[in-house]
XYZ file of C-alpha atoms in Angstrom:
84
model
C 7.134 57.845 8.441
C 3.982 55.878 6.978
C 0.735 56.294 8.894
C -1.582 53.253 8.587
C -4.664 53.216 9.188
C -6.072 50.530 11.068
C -8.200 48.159 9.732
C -12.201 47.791 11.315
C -12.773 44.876 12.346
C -14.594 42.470 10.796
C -18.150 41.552 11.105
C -18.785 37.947 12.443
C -19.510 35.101 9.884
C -17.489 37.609 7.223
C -15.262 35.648 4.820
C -11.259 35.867 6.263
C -9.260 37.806 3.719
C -7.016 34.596 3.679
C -7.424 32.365 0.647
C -6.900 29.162 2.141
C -8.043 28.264 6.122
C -4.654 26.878 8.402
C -5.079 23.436 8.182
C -5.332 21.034 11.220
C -2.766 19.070 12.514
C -2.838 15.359 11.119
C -2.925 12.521 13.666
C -0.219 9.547 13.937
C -2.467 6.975 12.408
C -3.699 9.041 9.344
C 0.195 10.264 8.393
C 1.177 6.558 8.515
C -1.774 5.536 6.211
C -1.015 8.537 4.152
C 2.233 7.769 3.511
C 1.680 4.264 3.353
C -0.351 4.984 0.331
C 1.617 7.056 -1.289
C 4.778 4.763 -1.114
C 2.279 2.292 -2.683
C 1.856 4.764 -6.003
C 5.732 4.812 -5.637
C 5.513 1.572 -6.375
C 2.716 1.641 -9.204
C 5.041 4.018 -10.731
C 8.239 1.532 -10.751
C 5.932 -1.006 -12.073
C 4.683 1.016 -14.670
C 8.493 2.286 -15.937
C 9.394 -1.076 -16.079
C 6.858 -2.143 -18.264
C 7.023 0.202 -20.219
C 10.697 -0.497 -20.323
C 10.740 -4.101 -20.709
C 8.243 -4.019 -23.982
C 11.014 -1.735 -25.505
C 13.383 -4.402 -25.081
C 15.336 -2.415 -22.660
C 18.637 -4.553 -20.722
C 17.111 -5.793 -17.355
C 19.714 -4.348 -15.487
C 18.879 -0.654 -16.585
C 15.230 -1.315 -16.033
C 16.485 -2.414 -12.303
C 18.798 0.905 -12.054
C 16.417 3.360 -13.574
C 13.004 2.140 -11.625
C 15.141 1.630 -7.991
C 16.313 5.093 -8.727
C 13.030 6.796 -9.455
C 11.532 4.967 -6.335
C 14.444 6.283 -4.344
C 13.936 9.746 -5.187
C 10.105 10.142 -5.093
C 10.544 8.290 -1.306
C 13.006 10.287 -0.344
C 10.473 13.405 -1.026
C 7.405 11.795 0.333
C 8.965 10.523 3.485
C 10.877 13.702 4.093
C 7.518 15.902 3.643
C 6.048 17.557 6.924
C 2.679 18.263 5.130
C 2.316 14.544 5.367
């Protein structure tokens, strides 16, 4: 049996002992626009792969594969993400 001792309360305007304050909850409009952004890097990022892809003389048809599967993947996480 493990007697605790309870804790004094705090004084007011003391620092919480959490490291991080609970965040508020987003509205509608700012998750859209959020994620509206971010699948716009997801598409910076394609672009960018299959640059980078083409000046290496790589076949267009894996530049199409590897870029639409990248994009799928890194949607699939932002769109699937509650914290956005």
């Amino acid at each position: 049996m493990s007697a605790e001792t309870p804790k004094p309360p705090e004084p007011p305007g003391h620092a919480r002992s959490e490291p991080i304050a609970p965040r508020r909850r987003r509205l509608g409009i700012e998750r859209f626009l959020t994620r509206v952004m971010v699948t716009a890097g997801i598409i910076g990022i394609g672009v960018a792969i299959a640059a980078i892809m083409h000046s290496q003389k790589s076949q267009g048809w894996l530049i199409g594969f590897v870029v639409s599967i990248v994009s799928v993947i890194l949607a699939a996480f932002v769109w699937s993400s509650r914290r956005l």
